[in-house]
JSON list of C-alpha atoms in Angstrom, two decimals:
[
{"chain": "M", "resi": 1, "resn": "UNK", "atom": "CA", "xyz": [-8.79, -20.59, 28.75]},
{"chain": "M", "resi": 2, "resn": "UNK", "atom": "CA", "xyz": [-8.28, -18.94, 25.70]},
{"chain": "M", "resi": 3, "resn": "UNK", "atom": "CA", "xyz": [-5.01, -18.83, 24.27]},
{"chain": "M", "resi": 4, "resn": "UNK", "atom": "CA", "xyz": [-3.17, -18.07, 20.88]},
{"chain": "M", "resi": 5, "resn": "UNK", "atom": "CA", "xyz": [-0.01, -20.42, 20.52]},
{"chain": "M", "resi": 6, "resn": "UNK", "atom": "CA", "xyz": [3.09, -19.23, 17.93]},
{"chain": "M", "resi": 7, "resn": "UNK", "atom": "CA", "xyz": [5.38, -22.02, 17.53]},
{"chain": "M", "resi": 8, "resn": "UNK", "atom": "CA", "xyz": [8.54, -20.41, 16.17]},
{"chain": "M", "resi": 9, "resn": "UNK", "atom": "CA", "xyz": [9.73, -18.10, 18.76]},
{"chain": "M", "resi": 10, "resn": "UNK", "atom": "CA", "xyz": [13.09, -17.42, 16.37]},
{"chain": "M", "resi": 11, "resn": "UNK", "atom": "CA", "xyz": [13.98, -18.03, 12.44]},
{"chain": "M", "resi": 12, "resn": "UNK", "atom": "CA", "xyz": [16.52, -16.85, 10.86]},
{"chain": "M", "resi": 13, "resn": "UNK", "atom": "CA", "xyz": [15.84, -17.09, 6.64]},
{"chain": "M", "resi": 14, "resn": "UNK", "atom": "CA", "xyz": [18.42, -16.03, 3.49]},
{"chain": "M", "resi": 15, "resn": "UNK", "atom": "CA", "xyz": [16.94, -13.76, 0.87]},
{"chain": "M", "resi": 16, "resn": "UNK", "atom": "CA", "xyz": [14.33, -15.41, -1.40]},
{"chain": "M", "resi": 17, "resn": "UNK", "atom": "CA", "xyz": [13.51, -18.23, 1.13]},
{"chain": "M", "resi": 18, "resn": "UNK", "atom": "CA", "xyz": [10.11, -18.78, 1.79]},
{"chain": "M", "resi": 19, "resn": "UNK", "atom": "CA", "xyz": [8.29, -18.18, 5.12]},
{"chain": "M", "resi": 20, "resn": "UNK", "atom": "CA", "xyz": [5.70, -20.19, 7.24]},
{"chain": "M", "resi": 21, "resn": "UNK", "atom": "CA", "xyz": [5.15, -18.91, 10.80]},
{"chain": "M", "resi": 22, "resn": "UNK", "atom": "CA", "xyz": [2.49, -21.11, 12.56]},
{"chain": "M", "resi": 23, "resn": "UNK", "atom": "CA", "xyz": [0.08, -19.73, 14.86]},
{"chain": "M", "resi": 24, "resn": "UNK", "atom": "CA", "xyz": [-2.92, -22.05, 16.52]},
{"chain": "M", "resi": 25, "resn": "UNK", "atom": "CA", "xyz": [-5.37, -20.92, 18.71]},
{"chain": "M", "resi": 26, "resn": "UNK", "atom": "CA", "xyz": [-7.69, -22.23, 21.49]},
{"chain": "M", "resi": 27, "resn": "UNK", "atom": "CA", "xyz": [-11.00, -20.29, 21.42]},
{"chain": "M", "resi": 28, "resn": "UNK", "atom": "CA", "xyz": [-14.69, -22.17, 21.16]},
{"chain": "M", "resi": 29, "resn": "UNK", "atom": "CA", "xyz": [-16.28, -18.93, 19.61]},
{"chain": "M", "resi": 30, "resn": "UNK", "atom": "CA", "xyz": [-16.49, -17.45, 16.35]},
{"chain": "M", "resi": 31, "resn": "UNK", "atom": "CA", "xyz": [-13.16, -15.99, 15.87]},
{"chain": "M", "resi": 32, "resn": "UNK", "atom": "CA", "xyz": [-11.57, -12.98, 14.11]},
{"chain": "M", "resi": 33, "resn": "UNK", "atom": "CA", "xyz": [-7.99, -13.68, 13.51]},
{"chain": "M", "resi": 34, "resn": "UNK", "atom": "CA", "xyz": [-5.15, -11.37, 13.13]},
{"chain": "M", "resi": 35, "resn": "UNK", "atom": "CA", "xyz": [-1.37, -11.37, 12.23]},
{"chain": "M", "resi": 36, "resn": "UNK", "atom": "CA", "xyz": [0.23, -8.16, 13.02]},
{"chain": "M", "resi": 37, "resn": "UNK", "atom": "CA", "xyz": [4.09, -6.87, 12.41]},
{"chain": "M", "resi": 38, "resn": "UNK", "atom": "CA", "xyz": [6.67, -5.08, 14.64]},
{"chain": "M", "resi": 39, "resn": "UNK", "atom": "CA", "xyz": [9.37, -3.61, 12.95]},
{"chain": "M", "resi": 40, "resn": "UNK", "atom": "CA", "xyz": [12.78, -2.44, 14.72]},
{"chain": "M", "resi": 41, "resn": "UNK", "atom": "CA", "xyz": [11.48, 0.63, 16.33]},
{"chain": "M", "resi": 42, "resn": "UNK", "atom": "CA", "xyz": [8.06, 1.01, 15.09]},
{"chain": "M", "resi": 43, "resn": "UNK", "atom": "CA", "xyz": [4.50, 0.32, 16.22]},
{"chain": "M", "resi": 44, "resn": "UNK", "atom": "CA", "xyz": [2.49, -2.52, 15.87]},
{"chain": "M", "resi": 45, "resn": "UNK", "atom": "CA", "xyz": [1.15, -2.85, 11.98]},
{"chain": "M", "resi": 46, "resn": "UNK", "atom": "CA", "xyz": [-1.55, -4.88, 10.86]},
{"chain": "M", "resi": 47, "resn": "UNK", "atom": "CA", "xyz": [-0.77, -7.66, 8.31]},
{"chain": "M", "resi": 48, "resn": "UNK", "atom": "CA", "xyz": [-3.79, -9.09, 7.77]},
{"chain": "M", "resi": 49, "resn": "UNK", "atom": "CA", "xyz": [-7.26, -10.30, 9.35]},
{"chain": "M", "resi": 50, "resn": "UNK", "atom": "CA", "xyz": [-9.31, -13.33, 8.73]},
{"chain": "M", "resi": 51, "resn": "UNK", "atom": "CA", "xyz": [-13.24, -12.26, 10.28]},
{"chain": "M", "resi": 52, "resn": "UNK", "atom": "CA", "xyz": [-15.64, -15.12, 7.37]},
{"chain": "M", "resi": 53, "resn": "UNK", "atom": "CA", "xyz": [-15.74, -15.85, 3.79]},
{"chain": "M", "resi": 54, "resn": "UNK", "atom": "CA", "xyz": [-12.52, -17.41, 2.19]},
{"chain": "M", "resi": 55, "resn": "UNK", "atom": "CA", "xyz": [-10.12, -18.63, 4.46]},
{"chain": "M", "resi": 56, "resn": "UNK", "atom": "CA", "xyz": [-7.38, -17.68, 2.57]},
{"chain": "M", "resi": 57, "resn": "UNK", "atom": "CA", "xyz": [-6.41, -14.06, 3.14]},
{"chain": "M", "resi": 58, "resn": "UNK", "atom": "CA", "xyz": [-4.16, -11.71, 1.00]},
{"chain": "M", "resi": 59, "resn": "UNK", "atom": "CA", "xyz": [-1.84, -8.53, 3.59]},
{"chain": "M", "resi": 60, "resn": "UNK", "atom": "CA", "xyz": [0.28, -6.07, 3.10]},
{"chain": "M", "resi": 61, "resn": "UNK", "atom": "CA", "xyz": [3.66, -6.81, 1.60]},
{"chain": "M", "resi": 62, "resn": "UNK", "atom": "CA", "xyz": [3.29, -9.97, -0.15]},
{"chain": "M", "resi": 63, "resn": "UNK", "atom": "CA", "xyz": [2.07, -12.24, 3.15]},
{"chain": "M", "resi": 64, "resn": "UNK", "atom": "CA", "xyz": [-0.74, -14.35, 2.80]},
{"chain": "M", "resi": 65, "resn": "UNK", "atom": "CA", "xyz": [-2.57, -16.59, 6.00]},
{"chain": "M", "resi": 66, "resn": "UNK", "atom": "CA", "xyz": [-5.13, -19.71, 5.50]},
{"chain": "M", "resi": 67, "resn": "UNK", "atom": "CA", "xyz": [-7.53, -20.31, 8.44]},
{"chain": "M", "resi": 68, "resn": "UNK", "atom": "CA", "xyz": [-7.96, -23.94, 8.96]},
{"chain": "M", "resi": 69, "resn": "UNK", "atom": "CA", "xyz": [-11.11, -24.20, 10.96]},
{"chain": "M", "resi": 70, "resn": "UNK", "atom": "CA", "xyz": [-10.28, -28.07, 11.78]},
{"chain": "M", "resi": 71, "resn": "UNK", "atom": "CA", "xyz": [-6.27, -27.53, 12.85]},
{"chain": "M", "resi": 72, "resn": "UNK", "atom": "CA", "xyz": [-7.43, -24.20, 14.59]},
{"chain": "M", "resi": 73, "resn": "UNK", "atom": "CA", "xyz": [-4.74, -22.77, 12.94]},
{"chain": "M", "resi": 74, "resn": "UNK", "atom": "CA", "xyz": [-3.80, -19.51, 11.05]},
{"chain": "M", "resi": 75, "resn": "UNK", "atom": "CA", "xyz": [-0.54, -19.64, 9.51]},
{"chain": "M", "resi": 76, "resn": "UNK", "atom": "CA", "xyz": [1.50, -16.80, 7.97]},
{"chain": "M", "resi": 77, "resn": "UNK", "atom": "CA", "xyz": [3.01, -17.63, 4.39]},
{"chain": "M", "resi": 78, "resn": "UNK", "atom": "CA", "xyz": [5.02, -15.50, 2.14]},
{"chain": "M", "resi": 79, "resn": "UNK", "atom": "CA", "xyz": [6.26, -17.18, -0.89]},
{"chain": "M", "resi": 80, "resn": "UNK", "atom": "CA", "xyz": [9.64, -15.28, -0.88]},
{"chain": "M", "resi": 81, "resn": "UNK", "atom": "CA", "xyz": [11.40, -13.19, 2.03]},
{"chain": "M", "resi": 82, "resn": "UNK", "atom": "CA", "xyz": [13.37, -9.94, 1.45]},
{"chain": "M", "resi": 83, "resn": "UNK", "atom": "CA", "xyz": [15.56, -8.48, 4.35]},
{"chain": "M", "resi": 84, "resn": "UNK", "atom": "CA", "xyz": [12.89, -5.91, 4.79]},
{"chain": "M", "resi": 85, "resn": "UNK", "atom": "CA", "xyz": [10.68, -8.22, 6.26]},
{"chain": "M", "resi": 86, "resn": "UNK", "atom": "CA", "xyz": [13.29, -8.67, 9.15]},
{"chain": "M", "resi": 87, "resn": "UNK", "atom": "CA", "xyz": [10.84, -7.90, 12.08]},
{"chain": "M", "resi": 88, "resn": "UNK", "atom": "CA", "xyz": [8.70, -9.88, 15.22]},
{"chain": "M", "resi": 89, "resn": "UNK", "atom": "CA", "xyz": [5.33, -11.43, 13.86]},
{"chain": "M", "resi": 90, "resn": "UNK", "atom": "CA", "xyz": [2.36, -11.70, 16.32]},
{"chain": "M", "resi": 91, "resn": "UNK", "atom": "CA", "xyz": [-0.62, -14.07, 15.78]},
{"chain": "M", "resi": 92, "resn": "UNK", "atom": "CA", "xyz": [-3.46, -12.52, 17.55]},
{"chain": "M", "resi": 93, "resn": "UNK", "atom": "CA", "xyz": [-7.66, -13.17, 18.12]},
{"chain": "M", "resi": 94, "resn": "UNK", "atom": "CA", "xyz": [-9.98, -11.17, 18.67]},
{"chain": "M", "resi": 95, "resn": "UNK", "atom": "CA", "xyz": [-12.42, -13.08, 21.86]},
{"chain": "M", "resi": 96, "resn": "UNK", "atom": "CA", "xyz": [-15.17, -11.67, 23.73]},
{"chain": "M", "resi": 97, "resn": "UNK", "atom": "CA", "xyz": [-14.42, -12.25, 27.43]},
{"chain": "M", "resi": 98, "resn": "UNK", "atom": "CA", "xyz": [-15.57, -10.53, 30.08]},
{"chain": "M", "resi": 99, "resn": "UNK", "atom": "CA", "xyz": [-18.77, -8.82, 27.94]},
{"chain": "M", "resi": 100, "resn": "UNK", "atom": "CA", "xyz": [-15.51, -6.86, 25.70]},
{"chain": "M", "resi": 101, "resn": "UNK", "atom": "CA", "xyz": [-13.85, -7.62, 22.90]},
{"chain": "M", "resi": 102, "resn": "UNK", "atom": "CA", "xyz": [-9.88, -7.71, 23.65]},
{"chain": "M", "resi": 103, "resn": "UNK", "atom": "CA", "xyz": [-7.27, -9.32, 21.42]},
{"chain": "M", "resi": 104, "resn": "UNK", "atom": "CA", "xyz": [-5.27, -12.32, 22.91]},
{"chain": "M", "resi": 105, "resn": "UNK", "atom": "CA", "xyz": [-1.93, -12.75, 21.32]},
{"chain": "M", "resi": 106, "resn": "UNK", "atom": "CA", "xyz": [0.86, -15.30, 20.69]},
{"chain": "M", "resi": 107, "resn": "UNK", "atom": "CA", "xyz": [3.89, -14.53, 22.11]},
{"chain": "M", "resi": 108, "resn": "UNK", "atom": "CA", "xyz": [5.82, -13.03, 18.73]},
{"chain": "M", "resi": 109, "resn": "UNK", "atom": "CA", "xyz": [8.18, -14.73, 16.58]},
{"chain": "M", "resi": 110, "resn": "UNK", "atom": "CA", "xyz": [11.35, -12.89, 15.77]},
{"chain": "M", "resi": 111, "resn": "UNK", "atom": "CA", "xyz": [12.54, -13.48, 12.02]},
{"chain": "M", "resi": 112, "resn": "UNK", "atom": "CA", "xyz": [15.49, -12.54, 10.83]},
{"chain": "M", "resi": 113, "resn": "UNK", "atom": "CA", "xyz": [15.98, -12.41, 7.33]},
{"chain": "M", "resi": 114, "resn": "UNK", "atom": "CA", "xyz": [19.81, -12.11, 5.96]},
{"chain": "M", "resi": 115, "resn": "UNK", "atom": "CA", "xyz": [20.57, -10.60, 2.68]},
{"chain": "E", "resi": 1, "resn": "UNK", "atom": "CA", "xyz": [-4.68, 10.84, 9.99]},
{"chain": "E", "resi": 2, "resn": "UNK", "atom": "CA", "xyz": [-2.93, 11.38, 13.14]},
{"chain": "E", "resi": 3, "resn": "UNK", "atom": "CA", "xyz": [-2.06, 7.82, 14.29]},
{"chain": "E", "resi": 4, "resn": "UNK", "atom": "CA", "xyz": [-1.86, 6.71, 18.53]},
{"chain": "E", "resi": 5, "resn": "UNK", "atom": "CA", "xyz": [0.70, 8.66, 20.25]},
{"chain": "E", "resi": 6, "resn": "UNK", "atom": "CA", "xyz": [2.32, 7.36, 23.34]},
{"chain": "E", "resi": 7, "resn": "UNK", "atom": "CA", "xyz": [4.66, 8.92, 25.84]},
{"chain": "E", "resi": 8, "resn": "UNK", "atom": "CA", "xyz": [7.27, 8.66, 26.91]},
{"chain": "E", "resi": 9, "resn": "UNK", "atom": "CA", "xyz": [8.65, 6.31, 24.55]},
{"chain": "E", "resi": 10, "resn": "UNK", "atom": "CA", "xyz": [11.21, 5.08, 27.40]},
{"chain": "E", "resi": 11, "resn": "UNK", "atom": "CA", "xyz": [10.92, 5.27, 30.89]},
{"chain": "E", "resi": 12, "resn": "UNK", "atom": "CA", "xyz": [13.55, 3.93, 33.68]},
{"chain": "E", "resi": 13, "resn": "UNK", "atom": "CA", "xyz": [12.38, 4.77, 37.33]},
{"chain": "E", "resi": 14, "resn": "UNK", "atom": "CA", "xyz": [13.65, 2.75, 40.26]},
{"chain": "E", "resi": 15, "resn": "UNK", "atom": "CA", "xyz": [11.11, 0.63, 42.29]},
{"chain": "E", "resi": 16, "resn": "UNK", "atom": "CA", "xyz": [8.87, 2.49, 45.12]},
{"chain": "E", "resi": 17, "resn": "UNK", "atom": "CA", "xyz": [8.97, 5.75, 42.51]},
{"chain": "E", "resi": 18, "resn": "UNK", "atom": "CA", "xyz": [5.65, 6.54, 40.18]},
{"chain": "E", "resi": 19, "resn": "UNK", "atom": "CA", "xyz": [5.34, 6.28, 36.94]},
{"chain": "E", "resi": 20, "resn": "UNK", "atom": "CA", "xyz": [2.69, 7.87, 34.30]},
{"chain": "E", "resi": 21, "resn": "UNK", "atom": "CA", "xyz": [1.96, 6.90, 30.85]},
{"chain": "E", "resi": 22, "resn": "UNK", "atom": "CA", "xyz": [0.10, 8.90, 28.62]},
{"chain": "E", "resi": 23, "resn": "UNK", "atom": "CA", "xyz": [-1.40, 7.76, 25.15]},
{"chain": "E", "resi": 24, "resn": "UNK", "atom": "CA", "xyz": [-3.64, 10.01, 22.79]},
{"chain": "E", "resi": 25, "resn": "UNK", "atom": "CA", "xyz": [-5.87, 7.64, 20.25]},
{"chain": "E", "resi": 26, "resn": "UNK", "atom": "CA", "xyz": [-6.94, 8.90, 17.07]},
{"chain": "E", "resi": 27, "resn": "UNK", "atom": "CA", "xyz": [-9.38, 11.73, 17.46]},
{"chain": "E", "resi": 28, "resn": "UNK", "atom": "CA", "xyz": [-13.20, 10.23, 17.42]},
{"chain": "E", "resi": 29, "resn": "UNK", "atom": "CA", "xyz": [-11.92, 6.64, 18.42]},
{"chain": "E", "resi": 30, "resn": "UNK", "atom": "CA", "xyz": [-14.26, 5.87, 21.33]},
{"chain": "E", "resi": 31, "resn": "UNK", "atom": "CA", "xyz": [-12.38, 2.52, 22.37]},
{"chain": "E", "resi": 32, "resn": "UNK", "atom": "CA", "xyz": [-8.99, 2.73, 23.78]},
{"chain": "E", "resi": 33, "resn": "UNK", "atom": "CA", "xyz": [-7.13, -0.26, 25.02]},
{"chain": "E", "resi": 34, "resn": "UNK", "atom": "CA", "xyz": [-4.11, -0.59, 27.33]},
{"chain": "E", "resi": 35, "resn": "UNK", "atom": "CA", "xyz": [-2.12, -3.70, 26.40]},
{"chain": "E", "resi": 36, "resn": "UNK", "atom": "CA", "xyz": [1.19, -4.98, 27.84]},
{"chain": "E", "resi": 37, "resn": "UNK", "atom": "CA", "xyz": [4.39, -6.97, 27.12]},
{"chain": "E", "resi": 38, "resn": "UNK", "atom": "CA", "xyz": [6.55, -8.60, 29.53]},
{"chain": "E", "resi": 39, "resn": "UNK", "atom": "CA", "xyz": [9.78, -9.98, 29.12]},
{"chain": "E", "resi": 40, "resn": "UNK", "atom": "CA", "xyz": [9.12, -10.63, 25.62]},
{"chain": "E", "resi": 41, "resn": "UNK", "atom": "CA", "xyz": [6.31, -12.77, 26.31]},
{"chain": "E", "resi": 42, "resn": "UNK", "atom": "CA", "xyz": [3.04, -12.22, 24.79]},
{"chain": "E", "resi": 43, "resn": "UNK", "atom": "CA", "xyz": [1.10, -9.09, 24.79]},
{"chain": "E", "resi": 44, "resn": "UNK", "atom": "CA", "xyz": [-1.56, -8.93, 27.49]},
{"chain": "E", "resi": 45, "resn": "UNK", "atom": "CA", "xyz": [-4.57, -6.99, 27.32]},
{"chain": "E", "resi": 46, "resn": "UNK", "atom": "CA", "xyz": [-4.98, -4.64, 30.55]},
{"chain": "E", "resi": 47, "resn": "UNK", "atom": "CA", "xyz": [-8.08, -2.76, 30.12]},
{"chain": "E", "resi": 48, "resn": "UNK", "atom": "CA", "xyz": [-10.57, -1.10, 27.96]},
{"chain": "E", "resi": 49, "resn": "UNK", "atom": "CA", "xyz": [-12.25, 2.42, 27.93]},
{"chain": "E", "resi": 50, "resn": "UNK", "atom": "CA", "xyz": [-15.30, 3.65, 25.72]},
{"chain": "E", "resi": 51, "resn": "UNK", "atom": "CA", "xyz": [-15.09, 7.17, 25.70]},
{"chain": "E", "resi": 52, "resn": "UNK", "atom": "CA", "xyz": [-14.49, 8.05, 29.69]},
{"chain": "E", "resi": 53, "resn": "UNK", "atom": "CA", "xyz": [-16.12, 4.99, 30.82]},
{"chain": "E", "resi": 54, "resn": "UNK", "atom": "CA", "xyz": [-14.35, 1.35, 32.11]},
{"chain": "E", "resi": 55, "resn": "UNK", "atom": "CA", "xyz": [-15.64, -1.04, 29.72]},
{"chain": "E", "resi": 56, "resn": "UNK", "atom": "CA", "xyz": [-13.26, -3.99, 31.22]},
{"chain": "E", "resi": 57, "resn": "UNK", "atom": "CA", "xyz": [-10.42, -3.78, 33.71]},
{"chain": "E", "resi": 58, "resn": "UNK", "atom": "CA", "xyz": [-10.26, -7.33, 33.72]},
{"chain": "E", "resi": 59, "resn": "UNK", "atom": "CA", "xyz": [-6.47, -7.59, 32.83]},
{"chain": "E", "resi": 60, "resn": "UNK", "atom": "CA", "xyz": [-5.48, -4.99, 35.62]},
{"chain": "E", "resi": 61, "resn": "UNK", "atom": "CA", "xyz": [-2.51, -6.83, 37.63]},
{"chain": "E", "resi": 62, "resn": "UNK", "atom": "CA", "xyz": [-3.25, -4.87, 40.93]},
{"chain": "E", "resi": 63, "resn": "UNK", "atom": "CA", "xyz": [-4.34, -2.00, 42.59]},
{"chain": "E", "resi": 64, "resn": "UNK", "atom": "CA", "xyz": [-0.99, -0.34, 41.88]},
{"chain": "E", "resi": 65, "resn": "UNK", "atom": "CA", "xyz": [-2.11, 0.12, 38.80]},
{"chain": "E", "resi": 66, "resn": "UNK", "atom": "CA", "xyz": [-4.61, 2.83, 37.90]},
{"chain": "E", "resi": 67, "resn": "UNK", "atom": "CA", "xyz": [-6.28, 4.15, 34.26]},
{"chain": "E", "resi": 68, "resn": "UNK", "atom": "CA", "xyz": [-8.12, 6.94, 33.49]},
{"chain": "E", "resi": 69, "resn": "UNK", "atom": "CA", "xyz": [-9.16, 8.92, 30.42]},
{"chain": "E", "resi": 70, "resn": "UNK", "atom": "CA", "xyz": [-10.38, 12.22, 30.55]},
{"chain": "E", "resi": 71, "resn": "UNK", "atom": "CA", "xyz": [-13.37, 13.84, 28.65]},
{"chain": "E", "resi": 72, "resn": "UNK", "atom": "CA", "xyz": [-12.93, 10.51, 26.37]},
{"chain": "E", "resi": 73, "resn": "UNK", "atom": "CA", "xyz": [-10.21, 11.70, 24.79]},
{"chain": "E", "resi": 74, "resn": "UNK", "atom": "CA", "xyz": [-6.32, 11.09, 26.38]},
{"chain": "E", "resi": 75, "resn": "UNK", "atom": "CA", "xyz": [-5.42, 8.20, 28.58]},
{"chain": "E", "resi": 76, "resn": "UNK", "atom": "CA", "xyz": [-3.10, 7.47, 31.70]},
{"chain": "E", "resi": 77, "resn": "UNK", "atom": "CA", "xyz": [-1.64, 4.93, 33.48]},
{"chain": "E", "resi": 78, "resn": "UNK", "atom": "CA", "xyz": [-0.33, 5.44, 36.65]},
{"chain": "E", "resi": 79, "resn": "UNK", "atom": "CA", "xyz": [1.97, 2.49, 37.97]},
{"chain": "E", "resi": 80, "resn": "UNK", "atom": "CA", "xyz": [2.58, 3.91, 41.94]},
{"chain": "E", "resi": 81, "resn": "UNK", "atom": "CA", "xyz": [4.64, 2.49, 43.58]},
{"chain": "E", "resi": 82, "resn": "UNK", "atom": "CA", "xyz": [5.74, 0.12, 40.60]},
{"chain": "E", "resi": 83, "resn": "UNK", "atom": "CA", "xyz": [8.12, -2.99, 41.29]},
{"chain": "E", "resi": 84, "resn": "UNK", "atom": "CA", "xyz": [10.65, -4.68, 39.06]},
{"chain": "E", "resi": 85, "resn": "UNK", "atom": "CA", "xyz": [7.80, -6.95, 37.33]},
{"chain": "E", "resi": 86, "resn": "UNK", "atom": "CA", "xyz": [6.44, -4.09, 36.31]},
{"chain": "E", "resi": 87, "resn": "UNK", "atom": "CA", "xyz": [9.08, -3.02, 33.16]},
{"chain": "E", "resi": 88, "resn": "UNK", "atom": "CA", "xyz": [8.36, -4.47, 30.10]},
{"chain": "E", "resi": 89, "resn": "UNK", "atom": "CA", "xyz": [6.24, -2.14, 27.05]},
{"chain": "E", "resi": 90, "resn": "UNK", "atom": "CA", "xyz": [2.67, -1.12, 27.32]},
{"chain": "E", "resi": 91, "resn": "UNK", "atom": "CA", "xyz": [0.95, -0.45, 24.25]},
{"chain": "E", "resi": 92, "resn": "UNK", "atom": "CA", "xyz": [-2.03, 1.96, 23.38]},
{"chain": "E", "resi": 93, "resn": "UNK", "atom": "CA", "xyz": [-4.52, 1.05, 20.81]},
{"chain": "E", "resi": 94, "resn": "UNK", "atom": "CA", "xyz": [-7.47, 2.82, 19.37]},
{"chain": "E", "resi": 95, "resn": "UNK", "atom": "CA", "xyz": [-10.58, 1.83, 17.39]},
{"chain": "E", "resi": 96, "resn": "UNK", "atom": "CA", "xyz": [-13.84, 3.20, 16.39]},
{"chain": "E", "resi": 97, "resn": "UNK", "atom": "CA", "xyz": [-15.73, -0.45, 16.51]},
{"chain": "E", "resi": 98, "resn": "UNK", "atom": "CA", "xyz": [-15.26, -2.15, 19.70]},
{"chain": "E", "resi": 99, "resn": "UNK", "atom": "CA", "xyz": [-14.70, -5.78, 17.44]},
{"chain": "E", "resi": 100, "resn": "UNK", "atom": "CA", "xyz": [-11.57, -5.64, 16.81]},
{"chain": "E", "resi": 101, "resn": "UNK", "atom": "CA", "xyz": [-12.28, -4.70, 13.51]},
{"chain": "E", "resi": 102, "resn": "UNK", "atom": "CA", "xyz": [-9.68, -1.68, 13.16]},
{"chain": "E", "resi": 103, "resn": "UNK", "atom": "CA", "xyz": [-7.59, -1.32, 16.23]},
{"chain": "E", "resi": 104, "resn": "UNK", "atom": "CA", "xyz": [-4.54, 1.42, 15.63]},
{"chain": "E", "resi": 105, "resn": "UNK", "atom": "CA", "xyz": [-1.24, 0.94, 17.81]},
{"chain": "E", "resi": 106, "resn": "UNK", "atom": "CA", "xyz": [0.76, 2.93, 19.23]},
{"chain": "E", "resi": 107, "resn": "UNK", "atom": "CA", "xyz": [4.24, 2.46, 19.55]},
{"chain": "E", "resi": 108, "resn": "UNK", "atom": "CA", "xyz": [4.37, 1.58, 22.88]},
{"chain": "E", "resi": 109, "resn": "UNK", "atom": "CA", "xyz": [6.12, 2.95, 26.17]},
{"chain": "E", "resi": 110, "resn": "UNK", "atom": "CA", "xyz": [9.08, 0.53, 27.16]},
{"chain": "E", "resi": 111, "resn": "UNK", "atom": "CA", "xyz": [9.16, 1.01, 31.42]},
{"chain": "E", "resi": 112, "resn": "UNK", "atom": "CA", "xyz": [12.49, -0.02, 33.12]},
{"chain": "E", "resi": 113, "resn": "UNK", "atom": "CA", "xyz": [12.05, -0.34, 36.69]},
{"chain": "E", "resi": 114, "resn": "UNK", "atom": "CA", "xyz": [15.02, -1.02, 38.66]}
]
């Protein structure tokens, strides 16, 4: 079955550090990948999205992913963390099961950032 | 731009009452998706309308649980009679393509049943 896997379900970063959230995915299809963000009290936001081309994607605010076809992997990257940025990540893909499109997620990963 | 609107943003009923959920996607948006969270597990997808019509009901738990959306525009879901697995947050989400390509969340209704 298809499934999206996050590995850090909780990390906790100063300031300045630098972020890697890992996200792989089980899917045999062409995939369109997602991260999205959920800050304290707001909707879901979109990041970023991988759909072809180069695997290395630029988002919103700094974060970056890099699709790795082979590792089935999309991790989330951003070079240096600011307490802003304190909010749950989801991975997500975007599958067609069921003769609809529907996006399967990872089950969040809470980061904390301290000033 | 008018994003997805969802309400109530919190609901607490106790189990054996009905419960309604209402989301309004962004006006033209022919797809609308109901998606849920559990107990901070990941989000599951429930179901998917294009314009009035079922597309795919295929994450629909049970038969307590019913959608509609009228004229294509507003959605419900009805939980009746809900039960204690029931509470976690639903989400909304809206999109012109049905790929994926630009879905718009709401910001979710978090149900409390007790």
């Amino acid at each position: 079955a298809q499934s999206v896997s996050q590995h850090n379900h909780h990390v906790i970063l100063s300031e300045a550090a630098s972020l890697e959230l890992g996200c792989n995915y089980s899917y045999g299809g062409t995939v369109n990948l997602f991260w999205y963000v959920q800050y304290p009290g707001q909707h879901l936001q979109l990041l970023l999205k991988y759909f072809s081309g180069d695997p290395l994607v630029k988002g919103i605010k700094g974060f970056e992913a890099e699709f790795i076809k082979s590792k089935f992997s999309f991790n989330l990257r951003k070079p240096s963390v600011q307490w802003s940025d304190t909010a749950e990540y989801f991975c997500a893909v975007n599958a067609l099961m069921d003769s609809s499109y529907k996006l399967i997620f990872g089950s969040g990963t809470r980061l904390l950032v301290r000033p | 731009e008018a994003g997805v609107t969802q309400f109530p943003s919190h609901s607490v009923i106790e189990k054996g009452q009905t419960v309604t959920l209402r989301c309004d996607p962004i006006s033209g948006h022919d797809n609308l998706y109901w998606y849920r969270r559990v107990m901070g597990k990941e989000i599951k997808f429930l179901l998917h309308f294009v314009k009035e019509s079922k597309q795919d009901e295929s994450g629909m738990p049970n038969n307590r649980f019913l959608a509609e959306r009228t004229g294509g525009t507003y959605s419900t879901l009805k939980v009746q009679p809900a039960e204690l697995e029931d509470s976690g947050v639903y989400f909304c989400a809206s999109s012109q393509e049905d790929w994926g390509y630009g879905y718009t969340f709401g910001s979710g209704t978090r149900l409390t049943v007790v």
